[in-house]
Amino acid sequence: MSKVKYYYDSETLSYKKIERKKRRTFKFISLFLIAAALFSFLFVFIGGQYFESPKEKALKRELSNLELQFDLLNKKMEEAEMVLANIEDRDNAIYRLYFEANPIPEEQRKAGFGGVNRYKRLEGYDNSQLIVNSNKRIDILLKRIVVQSKSLDEIAILAEEKEKLLLAIPAIQPVSNEDLTRMASGYGMRSDPFTKLRKMHWGMDFTAPRGTPIYASGDGVVVRADNNSAGYGNHIRIDHGYGYTSLYAHMFKFVAQKNQKVKRGDLIGFVGSTGRSQAPHVHYEIFKDGQRINPMNFYYGSLSPEEFNKLLRHASVENQSLD
Ligand SMILES: [Zn+2]
């Protein structure tokens, strides 16, 4: 109930009712409400610039924690990159070099990704740069790991091949040192035992008693075991692959037969003096791609330095060969 208010009219000398105008009241209230709304809006808006709500505080803390974690991840990535760079260096400078593979160029190892922008979905945020950079970095890291892994696969194959090659190369003497009477004659110009003329002696002569074992000097396949080559008498040829063949002449008896697979050190026959020979010995030759080469260069792995020097000394004497 609103009170009825009066006022004293001095002209009429009487009390009169105060009549409130409804429209004015309404206007007044509206104005008040608008002012209040405006004021609270300004309060919230301006106040919000200087004061944070608890929720905002929590979000900010979370964001700075995420940024910190990103920094830590980037540091760890840097460590991973360093370890990988070290492996790549060793790969190029040692492993690939050792197995005669070309080094993988830096640009190929560290190439990024061209073409379409793979990181579009990460753009348009305040911290896009941080996230895009980290993504790029880890993508390159992953690619480098794949390249490195492929390189190691290649090296594993090359190592296996190299092992086969090392086993195939005719690298030991055909007669063991204990059985050897002497290294009678080496590769080079020698006096012919029959004509006494100087001519090329294409192999090495190892003197040993008749019946002394002769061994295959490397892994391979016997391609000939016969006496159908002039002068060699009973002889064996072993194809070692990789362009190498070894020949053992003047045998007394064969043990290995044609087409037989042999390993280095396998017994293939016995010393004799068949063919054009002056005394029991093995005439031993090595072919590389069809050309006869000096067998002296192949004993590096199987003889001690003293034995090698002794053999070299004997092989270098320009004496008479046994043929
Ligand atoms: Zn000879």
PDB file of N, CA and C in Angstrom, residues 166-176 204 206 214-219 240 246 248 263-266 284 286 295 298-303 311:
ATOM      1  N   LEU A 166      85.531 -62.982 -48.390  1.00  0.00           N
ATOM      2  CA  LEU A 166      86.755 -63.273 -47.640  1.00  0.00           C
ATOM      3  C   LEU A 166      87.014 -64.773 -47.567  1.00  0.00           C
ATOM      4  N   LEU A 167      85.916 -65.553 -47.481  1.00  0.00           N
ATOM      5  CA  LEU A 167      86.085 -67.007 -47.430  1.00  0.00           C
ATOM      6  C   LEU A 167      86.447 -67.559 -48.807  1.00  0.00           C
ATOM      7  N   ALA A 168      86.016 -66.848 -49.857  1.00  0.00           N
ATOM      8  CA  ALA A 168      86.235 -67.336 -51.213  1.00  0.00           C
ATOM      9  C   ALA A 168      87.649 -67.040 -51.722  1.00  0.00           C
ATOM     10  N   ILE A 169      88.185 -65.903 -51.309  1.00  0.00           N
ATOM     11  CA  ILE A 169      89.502 -65.507 -51.825  1.00  0.00           C
ATOM     12  C   ILE A 169      90.548 -66.590 -51.496  1.00  0.00           C
ATOM     13  N   PRO A 170      91.333 -66.996 -52.499  1.00  0.00           N
ATOM     14  CA  PRO A 170      92.360 -68.034 -52.251  1.00  0.00           C
ATOM     15  C   PRO A 170      93.486 -67.479 -51.388  1.00  0.00           C
ATOM     16  N   ALA A 171      93.344 -67.578 -50.069  1.00  0.00           N
ATOM     17  CA  ALA A 171      94.212 -66.810 -49.176  1.00  0.00           C
ATOM     18  C   ALA A 171      95.197 -67.636 -48.361  1.00  0.00           C
ATOM     19  N   ILE A 172      95.260 -68.964 -48.591  1.00  0.00           N
ATOM     20  CA  ILE A 172      96.247 -69.738 -47.825  1.00  0.00           C
ATOM     21  C   ILE A 172      97.172 -70.487 -48.785  1.00  0.00           C
ATOM     22  N   GLN A 173      98.267 -70.975 -48.227  1.00  0.00           N
ATOM     23  CA  GLN A 173      99.169 -71.802 -49.044  1.00  0.00           C
ATOM     24  C   GLN A 173      98.488 -73.130 -49.342  1.00  0.00           C
ATOM     25  N   PRO A 174      98.749 -73.722 -50.505  1.00  0.00           N
ATOM     26  CA  PRO A 174      98.128 -75.008 -50.814  1.00  0.00           C
ATOM     27  C   PRO A 174      98.787 -76.183 -50.078  1.00  0.00           C
ATOM     28  N   VAL A 175      99.981 -75.929 -49.541  1.00  0.00           N
ATOM     29  CA  VAL A 175     100.671 -76.978 -48.770  1.00  0.00           C
ATOM     30  C   VAL A 175     100.998 -76.378 -47.413  1.00  0.00           C
ATOM     31  N   SER A 176     100.763 -77.129 -46.331  1.00  0.00           N
ATOM     32  CA  SER A 176     100.991 -76.529 -45.011  1.00  0.00           C
ATOM     33  C   SER A 176     102.490 -76.378 -44.744  1.00  0.00           C
ATOM     34  N   MET A 204     103.635 -70.143 -58.208  1.00  0.00           N
ATOM     35  CA  MET A 204     104.628 -70.405 -57.167  1.00  0.00           C
ATOM     36  C   MET A 204     104.818 -71.912 -57.071  1.00  0.00           C
ATOM     37  N   PHE A 206     105.849 -74.952 -54.694  1.00  0.00           N
ATOM     38  CA  PHE A 206     106.064 -75.393 -53.304  1.00  0.00           C
ATOM     39  C   PHE A 206     106.600 -76.818 -53.351  1.00  0.00           C
ATOM     40  N   ILE A 214      97.488 -81.648 -50.443  1.00  0.00           N
ATOM     41  CA  ILE A 214      97.280 -80.316 -51.049  1.00  0.00           C
ATOM     42  C   ILE A 214      95.885 -79.854 -50.638  1.00  0.00           C
ATOM     43  N   TYR A 215      95.791 -78.584 -50.205  1.00  0.00           N
ATOM     44  CA  TYR A 215      94.526 -78.061 -49.699  1.00  0.00           C
ATOM     45  C   TYR A 215      93.979 -76.951 -50.603  1.00  0.00           C
ATOM     46  N   ALA A 216      92.632 -76.892 -50.646  1.00  0.00           N
ATOM     47  CA  ALA A 216      91.973 -75.787 -51.365  1.00  0.00           C
ATOM     48  C   ALA A 216      92.305 -74.491 -50.632  1.00  0.00           C
ATOM     49  N   SER A 217      92.688 -73.457 -51.368  1.00  0.00           N
ATOM     50  CA  SER A 217      93.114 -72.219 -50.701  1.00  0.00           C
ATOM     51  C   SER A 217      91.952 -71.271 -50.401  1.00  0.00           C
ATOM     52  N   GLY A 218      90.754 -71.598 -50.885  1.00  0.00           N
ATOM     53  CA  GLY A 218      89.572 -70.798 -50.568  1.00  0.00           C
ATOM     54  C   GLY A 218      88.317 -71.578 -50.923  1.00  0.00           C
ATOM     55  N   ASP A 219      87.148 -71.090 -50.445  1.00  0.00           N
ATOM     56  CA  ASP A 219      85.877 -71.757 -50.770  1.00  0.00           C
ATOM     57  C   ASP A 219      85.600 -71.648 -52.273  1.00  0.00           C
ATOM     58  N   HIS A 240      86.440 -69.692 -57.401  1.00  0.00           N
ATOM     59  CA  HIS A 240      86.054 -69.160 -56.073  1.00  0.00           C
ATOM     60  C   HIS A 240      84.959 -68.109 -56.161  1.00  0.00           C
ATOM     61  N   SER A 246      91.831 -70.649 -58.680  1.00  0.00           N
ATOM     62  CA  SER A 246      93.170 -71.120 -58.295  1.00  0.00           C
ATOM     63  C   SER A 246      93.454 -72.431 -59.023  1.00  0.00           C
ATOM     64  N   TYR A 248      96.183 -75.913 -59.204  1.00  0.00           N
ATOM     65  CA  TYR A 248      97.140 -76.741 -58.469  1.00  0.00           C
ATOM     66  C   TYR A 248      97.619 -77.807 -59.453  1.00  0.00           C
ATOM     67  N   LYS A 263      85.671 -76.255 -49.358  1.00  0.00           N
ATOM     68  CA  LYS A 263      85.893 -75.152 -48.417  1.00  0.00           C
ATOM     69  C   LYS A 263      87.398 -74.923 -48.306  1.00  0.00           C
ATOM     70  N   ARG A 264      87.754 -73.727 -47.857  1.00  0.00           N
ATOM     71  CA  ARG A 264      89.176 -73.447 -47.659  1.00  0.00           C
ATOM     72  C   ARG A 264      89.752 -74.478 -46.689  1.00  0.00           C
ATOM     73  N   GLY A 265      90.900 -75.077 -47.073  1.00  0.00           N
ATOM     74  CA  GLY A 265      91.562 -76.044 -46.200  1.00  0.00           C
ATOM     75  C   GLY A 265      91.149 -77.486 -46.462  1.00  0.00           C
ATOM     76  N   ASP A 266      90.164 -77.704 -47.349  1.00  0.00           N
ATOM     77  CA  ASP A 266      89.763 -79.082 -47.678  1.00  0.00           C
ATOM     78  C   ASP A 266      90.881 -79.763 -48.475  1.00  0.00           C
ATOM     79  N   TYR A 284     101.437 -73.601 -58.235  1.00  0.00           N
ATOM     80  CA  TYR A 284     100.184 -72.982 -57.786  1.00  0.00           C
ATOM     81  C   TYR A 284      99.991 -71.636 -58.466  1.00  0.00           C
ATOM     82  N   ILE A 286      97.106 -68.274 -59.355  1.00  0.00           N
ATOM     83  CA  ILE A 286      95.829 -67.602 -59.073  1.00  0.00           C
ATOM     84  C   ILE A 286      95.469 -66.731 -60.271  1.00  0.00           C
ATOM     85  N   PRO A 295     100.503 -64.992 -56.597  1.00  0.00           N
ATOM     86  CA  PRO A 295      99.833 -65.546 -55.405  1.00  0.00           C
ATOM     87  C   PRO A 295     100.421 -65.020 -54.094  1.00  0.00           C
ATOM     88  N   PHE A 298      98.489 -62.926 -51.517  1.00  0.00           N
ATOM     89  CA  PHE A 298      97.247 -63.428 -50.914  1.00  0.00           C
ATOM     90  C   PHE A 298      97.419 -64.101 -49.562  1.00  0.00           C
ATOM     91  N   TYR A 299      98.633 -64.163 -49.064  1.00  0.00           N
ATOM     92  CA  TYR A 299      98.833 -64.937 -47.824  1.00  0.00           C
ATOM     93  C   TYR A 299      98.807 -64.089 -46.569  1.00  0.00           C
ATOM     94  N   TYR A 300      98.458 -62.819 -46.734  1.00  0.00           N
ATOM     95  CA  TYR A 300      98.565 -61.877 -45.609  1.00  0.00           C
ATOM     96  C   TYR A 300      97.845 -62.345 -44.350  1.00  0.00           C
ATOM     97  N   GLY A 301      96.703 -63.021 -44.526  1.00  0.00           N
ATOM     98  CA  GLY A 301      95.911 -63.384 -43.344  1.00  0.00           C
ATOM     99  C   GLY A 301      96.340 -64.686 -42.714  1.00  0.00           C
ATOM    100  N   SER A 302      97.058 -65.532 -43.445  1.00  0.00           N
ATOM    101  CA  SER A 302      97.263 -66.890 -42.951  1.00  0.00           C
ATOM    102  C   SER A 302      98.685 -67.137 -42.439  1.00  0.00           C
ATOM    103  N   LEU A 303      99.583 -66.178 -42.675  1.00  0.00           N
ATOM    104  CA  LEU A 303     100.972 -66.374 -42.228  1.00  0.00           C
ATOM    105  C   LEU A 303     101.351 -65.316 -41.194  1.00  0.00           C
ATOM    106  N   LEU A 311     108.811 -66.324 -46.811  1.00  0.00           N
ATOM    107  CA  LEU A 311     108.218 -66.766 -48.079  1.00  0.00           C
ATOM    108  C   LEU A 311     108.513 -65.757 -49.189  1.00  0.00           C
TER     109      LEU A 311
END
